[in-house]
Coordinates of C-alpha atoms (C1' of nucleotides) in Angstrom, one line a residue:
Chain H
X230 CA 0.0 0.0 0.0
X231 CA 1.4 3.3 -1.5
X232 CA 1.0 6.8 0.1
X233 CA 1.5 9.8 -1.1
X234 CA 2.2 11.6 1.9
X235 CA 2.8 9.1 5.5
X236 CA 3.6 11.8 7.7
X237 CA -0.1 14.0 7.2
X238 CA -3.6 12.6 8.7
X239 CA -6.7 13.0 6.6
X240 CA -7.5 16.0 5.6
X241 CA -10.6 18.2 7.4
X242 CA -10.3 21.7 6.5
X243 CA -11.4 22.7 3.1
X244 CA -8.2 24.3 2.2
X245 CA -6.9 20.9 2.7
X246 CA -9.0 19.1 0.6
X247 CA -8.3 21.8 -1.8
X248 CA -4.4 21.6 -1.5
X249 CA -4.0 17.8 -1.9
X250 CA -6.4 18.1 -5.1
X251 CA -4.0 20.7 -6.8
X252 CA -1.0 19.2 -5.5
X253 CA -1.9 15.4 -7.7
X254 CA -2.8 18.1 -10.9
X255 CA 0.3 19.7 -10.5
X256 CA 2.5 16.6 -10.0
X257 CA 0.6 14.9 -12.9
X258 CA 0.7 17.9 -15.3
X259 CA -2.9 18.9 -15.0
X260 CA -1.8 22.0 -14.6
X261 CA 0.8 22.7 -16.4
X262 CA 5.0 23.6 -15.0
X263 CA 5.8 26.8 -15.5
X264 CA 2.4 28.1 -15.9
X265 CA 0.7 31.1 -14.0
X266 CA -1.9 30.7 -11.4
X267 CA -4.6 33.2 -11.3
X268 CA -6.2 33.0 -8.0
X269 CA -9.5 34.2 -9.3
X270 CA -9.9 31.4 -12.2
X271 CA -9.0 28.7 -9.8
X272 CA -10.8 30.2 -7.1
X273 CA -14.2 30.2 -9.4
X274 CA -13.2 26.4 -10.7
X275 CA -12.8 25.1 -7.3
X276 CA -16.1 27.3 -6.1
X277 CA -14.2 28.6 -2.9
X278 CA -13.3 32.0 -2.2
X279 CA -9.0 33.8 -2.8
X280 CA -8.8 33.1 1.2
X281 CA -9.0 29.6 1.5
X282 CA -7.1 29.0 -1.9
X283 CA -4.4 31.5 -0.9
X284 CA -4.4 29.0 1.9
X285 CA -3.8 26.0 -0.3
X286 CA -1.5 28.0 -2.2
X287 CA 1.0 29.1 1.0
X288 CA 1.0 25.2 1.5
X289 CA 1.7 24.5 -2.2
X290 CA 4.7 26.5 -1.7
X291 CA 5.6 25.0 1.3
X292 CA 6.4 22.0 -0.5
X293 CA 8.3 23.7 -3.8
X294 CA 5.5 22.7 -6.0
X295 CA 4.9 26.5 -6.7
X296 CA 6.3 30.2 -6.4
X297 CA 5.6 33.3 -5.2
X298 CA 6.2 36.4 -5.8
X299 CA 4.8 39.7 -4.0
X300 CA 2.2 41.7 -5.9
X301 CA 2.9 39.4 -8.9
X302 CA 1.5 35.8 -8.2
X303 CA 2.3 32.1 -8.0
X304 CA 3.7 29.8 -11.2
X305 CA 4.0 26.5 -10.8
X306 CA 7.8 25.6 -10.8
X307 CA 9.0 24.5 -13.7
X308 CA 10.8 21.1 -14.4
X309 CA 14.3 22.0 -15.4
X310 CA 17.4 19.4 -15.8
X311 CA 19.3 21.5 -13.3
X312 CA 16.3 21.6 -10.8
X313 CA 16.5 17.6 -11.2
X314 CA 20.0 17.6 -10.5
X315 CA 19.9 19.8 -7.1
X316 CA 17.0 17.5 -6.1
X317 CA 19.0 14.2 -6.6
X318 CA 21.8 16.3 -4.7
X319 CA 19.8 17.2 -1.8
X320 CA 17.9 13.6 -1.7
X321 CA 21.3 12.1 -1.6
X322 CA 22.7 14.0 1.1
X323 CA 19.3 14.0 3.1
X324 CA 18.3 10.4 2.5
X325 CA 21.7 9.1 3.4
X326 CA 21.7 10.7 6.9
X327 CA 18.2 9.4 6.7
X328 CA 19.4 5.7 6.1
X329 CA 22.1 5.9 8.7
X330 CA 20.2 7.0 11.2
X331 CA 17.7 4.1 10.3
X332 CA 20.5 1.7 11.0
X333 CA 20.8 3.2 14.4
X334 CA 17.2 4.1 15.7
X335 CA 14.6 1.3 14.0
X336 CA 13.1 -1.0 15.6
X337 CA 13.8 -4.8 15.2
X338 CA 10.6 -4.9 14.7
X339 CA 10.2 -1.9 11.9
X340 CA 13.0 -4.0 10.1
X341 CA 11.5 -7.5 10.2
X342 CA 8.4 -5.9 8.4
X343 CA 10.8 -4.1 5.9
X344 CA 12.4 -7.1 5.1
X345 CA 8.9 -8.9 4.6
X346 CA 7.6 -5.6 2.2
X347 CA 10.7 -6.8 0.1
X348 CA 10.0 -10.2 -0.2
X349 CA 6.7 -8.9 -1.2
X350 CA 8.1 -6.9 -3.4
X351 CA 9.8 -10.1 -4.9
X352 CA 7.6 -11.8 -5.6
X353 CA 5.2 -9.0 -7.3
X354 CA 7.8 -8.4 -9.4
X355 CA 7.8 -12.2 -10.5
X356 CA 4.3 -13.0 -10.9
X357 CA 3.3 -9.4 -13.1
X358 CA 7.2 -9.1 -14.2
X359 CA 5.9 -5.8 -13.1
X360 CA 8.7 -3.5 -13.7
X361 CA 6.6 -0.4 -13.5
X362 CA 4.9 -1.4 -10.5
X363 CA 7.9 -2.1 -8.5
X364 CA 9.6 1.0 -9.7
X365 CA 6.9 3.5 -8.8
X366 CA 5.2 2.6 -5.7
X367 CA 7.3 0.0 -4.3
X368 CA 10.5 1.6 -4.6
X369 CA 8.3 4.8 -2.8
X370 CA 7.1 2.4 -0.2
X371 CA 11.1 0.9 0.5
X372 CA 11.8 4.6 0.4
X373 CA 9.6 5.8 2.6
X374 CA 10.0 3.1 5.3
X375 CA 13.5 4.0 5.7
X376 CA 12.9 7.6 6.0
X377 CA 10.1 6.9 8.7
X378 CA 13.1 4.5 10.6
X379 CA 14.8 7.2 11.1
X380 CA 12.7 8.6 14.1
X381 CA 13.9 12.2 13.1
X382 CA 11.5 14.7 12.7
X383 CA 13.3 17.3 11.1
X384 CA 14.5 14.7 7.8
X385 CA 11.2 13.3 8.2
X386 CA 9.2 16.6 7.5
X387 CA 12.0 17.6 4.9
X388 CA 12.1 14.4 2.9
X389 CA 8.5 13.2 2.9
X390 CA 6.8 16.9 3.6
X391 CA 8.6 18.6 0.9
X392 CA 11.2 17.4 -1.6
X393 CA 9.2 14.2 -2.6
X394 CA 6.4 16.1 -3.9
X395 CA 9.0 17.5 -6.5
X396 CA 10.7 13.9 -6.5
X397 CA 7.1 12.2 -7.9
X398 CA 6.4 15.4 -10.1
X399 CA 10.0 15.0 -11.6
X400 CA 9.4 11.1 -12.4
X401 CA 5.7 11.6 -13.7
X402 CA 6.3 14.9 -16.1
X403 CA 9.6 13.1 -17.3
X404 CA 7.9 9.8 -17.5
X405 CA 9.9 7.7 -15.5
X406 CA 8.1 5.1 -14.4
X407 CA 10.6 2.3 -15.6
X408 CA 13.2 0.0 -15.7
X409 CA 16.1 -0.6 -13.0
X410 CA 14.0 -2.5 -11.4
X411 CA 15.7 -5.6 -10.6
X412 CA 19.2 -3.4 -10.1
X413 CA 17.1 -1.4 -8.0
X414 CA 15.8 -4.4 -6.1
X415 CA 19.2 -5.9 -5.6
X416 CA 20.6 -2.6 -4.3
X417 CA 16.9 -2.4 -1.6
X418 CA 18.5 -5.6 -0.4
X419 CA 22.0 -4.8 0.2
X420 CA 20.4 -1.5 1.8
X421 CA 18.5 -3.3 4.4
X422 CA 21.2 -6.0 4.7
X423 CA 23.3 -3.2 5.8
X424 CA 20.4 -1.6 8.5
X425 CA 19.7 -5.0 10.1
X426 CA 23.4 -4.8 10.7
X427 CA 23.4 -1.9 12.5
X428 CA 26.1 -0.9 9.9
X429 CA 24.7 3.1 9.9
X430 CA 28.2 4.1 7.9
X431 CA 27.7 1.4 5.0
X432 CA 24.0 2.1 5.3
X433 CA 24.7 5.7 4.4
X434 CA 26.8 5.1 2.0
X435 CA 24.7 2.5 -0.3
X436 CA 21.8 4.7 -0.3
X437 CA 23.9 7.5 -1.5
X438 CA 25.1 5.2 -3.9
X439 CA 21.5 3.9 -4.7
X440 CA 19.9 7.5 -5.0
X441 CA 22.9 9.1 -7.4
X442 CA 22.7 5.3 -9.5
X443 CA 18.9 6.5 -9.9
X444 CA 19.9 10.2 -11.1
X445 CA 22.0 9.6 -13.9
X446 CA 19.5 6.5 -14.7
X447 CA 17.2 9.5 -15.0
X448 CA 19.9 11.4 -16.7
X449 CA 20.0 8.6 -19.5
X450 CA 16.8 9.0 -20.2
X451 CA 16.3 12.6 -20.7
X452 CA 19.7 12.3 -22.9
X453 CA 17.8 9.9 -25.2
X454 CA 14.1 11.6 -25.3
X455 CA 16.5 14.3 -26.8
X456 CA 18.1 12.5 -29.0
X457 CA 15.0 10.8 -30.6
X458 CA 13.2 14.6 -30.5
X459 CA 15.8 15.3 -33.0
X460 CA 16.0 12.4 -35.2
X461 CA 12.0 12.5 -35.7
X462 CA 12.8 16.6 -37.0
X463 CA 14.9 15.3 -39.8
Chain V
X17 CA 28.3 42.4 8.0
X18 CA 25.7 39.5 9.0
X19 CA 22.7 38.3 7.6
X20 CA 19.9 37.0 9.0
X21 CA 18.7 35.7 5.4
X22 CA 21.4 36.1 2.9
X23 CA 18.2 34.8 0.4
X24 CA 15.7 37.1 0.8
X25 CA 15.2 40.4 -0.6
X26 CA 14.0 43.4 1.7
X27 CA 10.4 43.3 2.8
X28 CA 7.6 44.7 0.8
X29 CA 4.0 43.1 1.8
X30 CA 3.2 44.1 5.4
X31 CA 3.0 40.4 5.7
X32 CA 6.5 40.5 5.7
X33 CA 7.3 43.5 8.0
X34 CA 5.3 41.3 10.6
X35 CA 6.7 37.8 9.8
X36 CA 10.5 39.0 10.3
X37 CA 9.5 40.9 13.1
X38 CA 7.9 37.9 15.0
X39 CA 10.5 35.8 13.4
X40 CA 13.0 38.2 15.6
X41 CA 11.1 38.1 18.6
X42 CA 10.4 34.0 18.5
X43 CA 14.2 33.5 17.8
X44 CA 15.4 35.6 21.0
X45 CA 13.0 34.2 23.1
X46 CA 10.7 37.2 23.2
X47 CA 7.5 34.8 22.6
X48 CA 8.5 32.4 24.5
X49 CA 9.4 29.0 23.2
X50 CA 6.2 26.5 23.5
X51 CA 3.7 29.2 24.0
X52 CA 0.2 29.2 21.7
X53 CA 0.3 32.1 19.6
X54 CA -3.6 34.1 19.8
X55 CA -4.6 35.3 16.4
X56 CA -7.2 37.9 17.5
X57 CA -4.5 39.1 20.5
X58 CA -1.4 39.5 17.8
X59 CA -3.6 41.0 15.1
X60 CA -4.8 43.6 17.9
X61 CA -0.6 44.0 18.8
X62 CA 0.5 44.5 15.8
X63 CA -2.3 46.7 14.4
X64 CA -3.1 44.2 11.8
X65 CA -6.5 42.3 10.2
X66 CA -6.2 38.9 10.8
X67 CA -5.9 37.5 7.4
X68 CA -2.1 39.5 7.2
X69 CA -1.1 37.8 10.5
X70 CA -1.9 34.4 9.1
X71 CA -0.1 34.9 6.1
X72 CA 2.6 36.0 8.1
X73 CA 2.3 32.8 10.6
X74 CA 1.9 30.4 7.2
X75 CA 6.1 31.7 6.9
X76 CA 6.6 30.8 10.2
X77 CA 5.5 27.2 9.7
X78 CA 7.5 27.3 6.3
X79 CA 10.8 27.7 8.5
X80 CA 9.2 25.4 11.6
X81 CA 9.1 28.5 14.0
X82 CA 5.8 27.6 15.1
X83 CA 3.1 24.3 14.4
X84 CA -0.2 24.6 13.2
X85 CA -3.3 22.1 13.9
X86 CA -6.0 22.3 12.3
X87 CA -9.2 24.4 14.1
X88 CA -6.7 24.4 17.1
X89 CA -4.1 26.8 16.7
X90 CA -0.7 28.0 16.3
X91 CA 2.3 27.2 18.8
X92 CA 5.8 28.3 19.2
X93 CA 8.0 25.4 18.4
X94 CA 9.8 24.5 21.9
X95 CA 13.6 24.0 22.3
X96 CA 14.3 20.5 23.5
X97 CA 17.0 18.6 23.3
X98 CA 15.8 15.8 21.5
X99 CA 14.5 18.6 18.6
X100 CA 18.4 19.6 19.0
X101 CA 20.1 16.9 18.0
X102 CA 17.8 16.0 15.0
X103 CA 18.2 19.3 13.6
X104 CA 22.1 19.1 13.8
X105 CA 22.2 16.1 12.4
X106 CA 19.7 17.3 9.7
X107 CA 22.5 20.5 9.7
X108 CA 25.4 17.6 9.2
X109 CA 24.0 15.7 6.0
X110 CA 22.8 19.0 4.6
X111 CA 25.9 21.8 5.3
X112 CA 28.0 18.6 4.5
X113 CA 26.7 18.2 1.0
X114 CA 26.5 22.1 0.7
X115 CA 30.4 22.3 1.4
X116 CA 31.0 19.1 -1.4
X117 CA 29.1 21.2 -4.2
X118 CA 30.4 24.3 -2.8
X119 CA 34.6 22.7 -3.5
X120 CA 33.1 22.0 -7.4
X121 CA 30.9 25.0 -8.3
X122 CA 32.8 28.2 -6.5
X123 CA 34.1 30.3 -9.0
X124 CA 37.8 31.3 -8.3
X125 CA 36.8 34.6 -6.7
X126 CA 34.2 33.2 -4.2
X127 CA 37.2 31.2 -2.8
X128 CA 39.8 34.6 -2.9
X129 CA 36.7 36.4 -0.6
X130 CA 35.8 33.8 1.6
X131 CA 39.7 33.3 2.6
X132 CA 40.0 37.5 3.0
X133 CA 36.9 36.9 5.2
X134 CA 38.8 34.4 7.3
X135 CA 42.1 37.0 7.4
X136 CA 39.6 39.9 8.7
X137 CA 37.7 37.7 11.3
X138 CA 41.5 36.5 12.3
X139 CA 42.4 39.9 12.8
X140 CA 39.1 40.8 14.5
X141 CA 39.7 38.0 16.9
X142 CA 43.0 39.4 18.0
X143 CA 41.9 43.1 18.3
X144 CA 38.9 42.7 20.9
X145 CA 40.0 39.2 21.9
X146 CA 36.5 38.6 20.7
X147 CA 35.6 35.4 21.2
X148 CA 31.3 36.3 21.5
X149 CA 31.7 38.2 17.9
X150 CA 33.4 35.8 16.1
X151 CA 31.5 32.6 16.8
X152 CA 28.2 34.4 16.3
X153 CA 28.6 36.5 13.2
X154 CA 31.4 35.3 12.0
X155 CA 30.3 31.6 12.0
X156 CA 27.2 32.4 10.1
X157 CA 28.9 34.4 7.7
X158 CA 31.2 31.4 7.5
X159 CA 28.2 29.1 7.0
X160 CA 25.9 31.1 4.7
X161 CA 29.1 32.2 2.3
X162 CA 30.1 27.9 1.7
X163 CA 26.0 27.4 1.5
X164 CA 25.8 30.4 -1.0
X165 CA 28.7 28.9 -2.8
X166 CA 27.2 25.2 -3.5
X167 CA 24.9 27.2 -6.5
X168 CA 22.7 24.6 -5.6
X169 CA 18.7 26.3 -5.0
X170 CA 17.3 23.1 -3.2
X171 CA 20.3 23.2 -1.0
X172 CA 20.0 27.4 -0.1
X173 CA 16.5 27.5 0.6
X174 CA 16.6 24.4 2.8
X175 CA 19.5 25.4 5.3
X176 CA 19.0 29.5 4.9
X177 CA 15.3 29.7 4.5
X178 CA 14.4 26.8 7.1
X179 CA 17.2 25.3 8.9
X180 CA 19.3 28.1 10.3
X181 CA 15.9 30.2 12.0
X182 CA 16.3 27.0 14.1
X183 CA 19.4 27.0 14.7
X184 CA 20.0 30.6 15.4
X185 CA 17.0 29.9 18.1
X186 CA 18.5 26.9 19.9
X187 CA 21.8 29.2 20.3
X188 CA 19.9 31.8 21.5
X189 CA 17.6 30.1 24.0
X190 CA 20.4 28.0 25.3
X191 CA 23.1 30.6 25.6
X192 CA 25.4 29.4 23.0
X193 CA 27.3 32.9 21.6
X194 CA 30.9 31.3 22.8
X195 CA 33.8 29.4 22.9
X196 CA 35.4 27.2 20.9
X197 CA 36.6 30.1 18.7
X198 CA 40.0 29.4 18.0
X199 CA 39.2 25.7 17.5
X200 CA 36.3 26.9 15.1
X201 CA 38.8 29.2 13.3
X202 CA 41.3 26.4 12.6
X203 CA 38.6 24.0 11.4
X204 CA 37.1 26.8 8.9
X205 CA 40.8 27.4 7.2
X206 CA 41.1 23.5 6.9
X207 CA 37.4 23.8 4.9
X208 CA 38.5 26.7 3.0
X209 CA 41.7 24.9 2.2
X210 CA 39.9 21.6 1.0
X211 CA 37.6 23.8 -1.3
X212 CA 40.4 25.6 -2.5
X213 CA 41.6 22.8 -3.6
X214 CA 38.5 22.0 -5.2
X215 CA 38.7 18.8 -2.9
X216 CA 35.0 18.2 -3.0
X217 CA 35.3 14.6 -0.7
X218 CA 37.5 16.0 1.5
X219 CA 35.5 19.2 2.3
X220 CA 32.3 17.3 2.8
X221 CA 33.8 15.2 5.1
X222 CA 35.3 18.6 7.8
X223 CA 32.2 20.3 7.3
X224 CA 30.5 17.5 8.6
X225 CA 33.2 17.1 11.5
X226 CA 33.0 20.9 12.2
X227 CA 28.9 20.4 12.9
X228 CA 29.4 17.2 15.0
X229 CA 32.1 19.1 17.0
X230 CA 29.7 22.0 17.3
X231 CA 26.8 19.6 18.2
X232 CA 28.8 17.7 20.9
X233 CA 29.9 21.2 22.1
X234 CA 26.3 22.2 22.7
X235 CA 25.3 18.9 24.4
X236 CA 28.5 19.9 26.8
X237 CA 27.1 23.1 27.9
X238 CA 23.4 21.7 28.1
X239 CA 25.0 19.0 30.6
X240 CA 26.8 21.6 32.8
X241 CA 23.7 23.7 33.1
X242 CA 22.0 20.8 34.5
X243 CA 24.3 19.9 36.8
X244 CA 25.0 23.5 38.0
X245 CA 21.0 23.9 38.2
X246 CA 20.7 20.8 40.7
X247 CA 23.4 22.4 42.8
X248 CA 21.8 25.2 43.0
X249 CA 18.9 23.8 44.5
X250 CA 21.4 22.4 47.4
Chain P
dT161 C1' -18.2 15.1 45.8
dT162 C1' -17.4 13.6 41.4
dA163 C1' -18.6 12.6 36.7
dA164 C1' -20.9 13.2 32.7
dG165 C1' -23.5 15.9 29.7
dT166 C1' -24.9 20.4 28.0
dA167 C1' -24.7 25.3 27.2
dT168 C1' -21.7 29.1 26.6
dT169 C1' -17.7 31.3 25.2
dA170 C1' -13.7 31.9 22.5
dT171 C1' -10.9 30.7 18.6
dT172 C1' -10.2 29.2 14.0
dG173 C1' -11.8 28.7 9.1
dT174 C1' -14.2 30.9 5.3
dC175 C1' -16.3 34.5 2.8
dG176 C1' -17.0 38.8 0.0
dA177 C1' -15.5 43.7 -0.6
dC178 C1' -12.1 47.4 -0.8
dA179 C1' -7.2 49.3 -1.4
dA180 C1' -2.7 49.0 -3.6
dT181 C1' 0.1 47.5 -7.0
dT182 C1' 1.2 45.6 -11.3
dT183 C1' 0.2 44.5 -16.1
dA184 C1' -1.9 45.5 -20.5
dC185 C1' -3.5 48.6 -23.8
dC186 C1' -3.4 52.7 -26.5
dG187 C1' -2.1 57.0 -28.3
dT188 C1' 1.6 60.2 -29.0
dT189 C1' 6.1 61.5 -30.5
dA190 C1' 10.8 61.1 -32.2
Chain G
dT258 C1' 8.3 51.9 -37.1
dA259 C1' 9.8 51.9 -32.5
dA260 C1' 9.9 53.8 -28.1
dC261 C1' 8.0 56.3 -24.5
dG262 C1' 4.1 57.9 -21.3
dG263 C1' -0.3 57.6 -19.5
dT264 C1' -4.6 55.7 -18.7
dA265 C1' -7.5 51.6 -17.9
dA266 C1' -8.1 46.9 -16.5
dA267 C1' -6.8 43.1 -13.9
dT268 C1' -4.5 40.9 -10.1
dT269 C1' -2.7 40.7 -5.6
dG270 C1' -2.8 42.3 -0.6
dT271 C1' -5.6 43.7 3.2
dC272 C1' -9.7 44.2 5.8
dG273 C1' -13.9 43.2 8.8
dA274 C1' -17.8 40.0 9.4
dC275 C1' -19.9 35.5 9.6
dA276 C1' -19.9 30.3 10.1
dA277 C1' -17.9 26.2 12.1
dT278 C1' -15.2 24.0 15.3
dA279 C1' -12.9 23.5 19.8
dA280 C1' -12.3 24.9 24.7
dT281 C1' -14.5 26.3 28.9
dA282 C1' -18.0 26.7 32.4
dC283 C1' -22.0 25.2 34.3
dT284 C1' -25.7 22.2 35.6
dT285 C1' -27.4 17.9 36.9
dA286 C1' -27.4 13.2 38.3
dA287 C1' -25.2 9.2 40.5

DNA sequence: TTAAGTATTATTGTCGACAATTTACCGTTA
DNA sequence: TAACGGTAAATTGTCGACAATAATACTTAA
């Protein structure tokens, strides 16, 4: 089971409600990266009034999915190759802290589950040879388990609350859904071989390793969509 | 000359004007750490509708001044040691990375300014003997120059827009404006060094020492004030 | 006297309107 | 034609009032 967001209860306030609806359109594209938000349209779509969206919006920013500026407005942030790469950066640095820390604060018991969402995981990936599945939400799930193990609320909030909205908004408007997925698996394994061992310092290191394997994976990708983007001009 | 947010242009909204003033007085211990923040009683204070105050307390959550529950209410964040540590280690893995990107992306003349920074704060230090100055504003000149210096967005906003409101509250409320200059000194020339020669591994790996060092120096004082606290009560 | 349930008060969330600023348009001029 | 200036439109920032929710005080029953 997949979420989006493990650290935040259920929504109750409309602006809520309103914020996690505009935060799936902007991951997925509805609205557009890079384009202008006019509080009045949306506030008209979504039939509430500027206060409560400007409430949404403040959150929206809160987690990089948009910017503002004063007496100008918001824009959705746009999906640049550089942003990607200062992402990856700051996942690597932030989730590797995160992953040693796991090693040192989890719970026997948070690992033995761990280690049974992987065999899960396994064994998915067998029956459907479901690359995309594994890639997207169990490599998420593995993810977020680890982050969670920590027991730090500050990388918590940061990881989870903030840079993986940009992380899942990255994959989906660069379509990366894909492959890796059996390297990826092997390298889950090694991961959690290395937190059952209490080994924070290898921990940290393999999900460094793990996470920068994944950029230039990513980096691949974009190089080719290019590549082909010019070949179909000719 | 220090910053308190080497990011941010000057305030224009009033919104602003309140939210840096606020963020003053909750960093010096003015509201009171742990304290629950009364809309209608600040908006009243500050001469303000409502509306502008929230705005301005939606910044403060951005940079985890104070926490908001829903149809509850706003509190001051309170200083605990627990919240300490976790933010210094948060500080580690991200000032760590900062100081790696910072040894590949400095351009030559960052470098030349940041060492005549560390001449004039040596000189400074021998003049007034001034131990208080140069670990306060001369650290965070230290720290926001190398952050600045990683050209990395994710990275700047992160540590100067969130992280260091914390941080400059924990040293505040605990009492931490001193010592360990001269150690301090010698570790930021060692940094300095590694990123001048574009050492990238190196300087990750001091940076990271120099916040553990700092950390551990915290947790010292902490322990003494304890202990001088129960003899007190003798 | 205490405990639970209800009524009251206070606080937060939401709304629509006005003020201030920016953007867009248009006419004038070099 | 292009550039500059000024006016008009639109957008954002701010305000005060109302609705919904939570905290408090009070009453009543065991």
């Amino acid at each position: 089971m997949y979420l989006a967001n493990p650290t935040k209860q259920t929504a109750v306030t409309t602006a809520d409600k309103v914020f996690e609806h505009m935060q799936h359109a902007i991951v997925e594209g509805e609205i557009p990266s890079g384009s202008k938000i006019s509080e009045p349209e949306l506030a008209k779509r979504y039939q509430i009034s500027r206060s409560t969206l400007r409430e949404a919006l403040n959150r929206l920013e809160k987690c990089h999915l948009i910017e503002r500026k004063a007496n100008v407005g918001s824009r959705v942030v746009d999906c640049t190759i550089e942003g990607l790469l200062e992402l990856y950066i700051t996942r690597e640095a932030l989730e590797g802290m995160a992953c040693r820390q796991a090693a040192l604060n989890m719970s026997d018991k948070e690992i033995v589950d761990m280690q049974a969402m992987l065999q899960k995981h396994a064994q998915t990936q067998e029956l459907k040879d479901g690359v995309a599945y594994y890639q997207e939400e169990g490599d998420l799930d593995f993810h977020y388990k680890i982050i969670l193990g920590s027991h730090n609320k500050q990388l918590i909030d940061l990881i989870c609350g903030q840079l993986y909205h940009l992380v899942r908004m990255y994959r989906f408007q660069f379509g990366m859904n894909s492959p890796r997925a059996s390297r990826a698996f092997n390298e889950h394994s090694q991961i959690i071989q290395a937190i059952f061992d209490r080994d924070g310092e290898l921990a940290e290191m393999l999900m460094r390793r793990h996470i920068a394997a994944s950029r230039k994976n990513i980096e691949n990708k974009i190089a080719q969509q290019a590549l082909s983007e010019i070949n179909e001009q000719k």
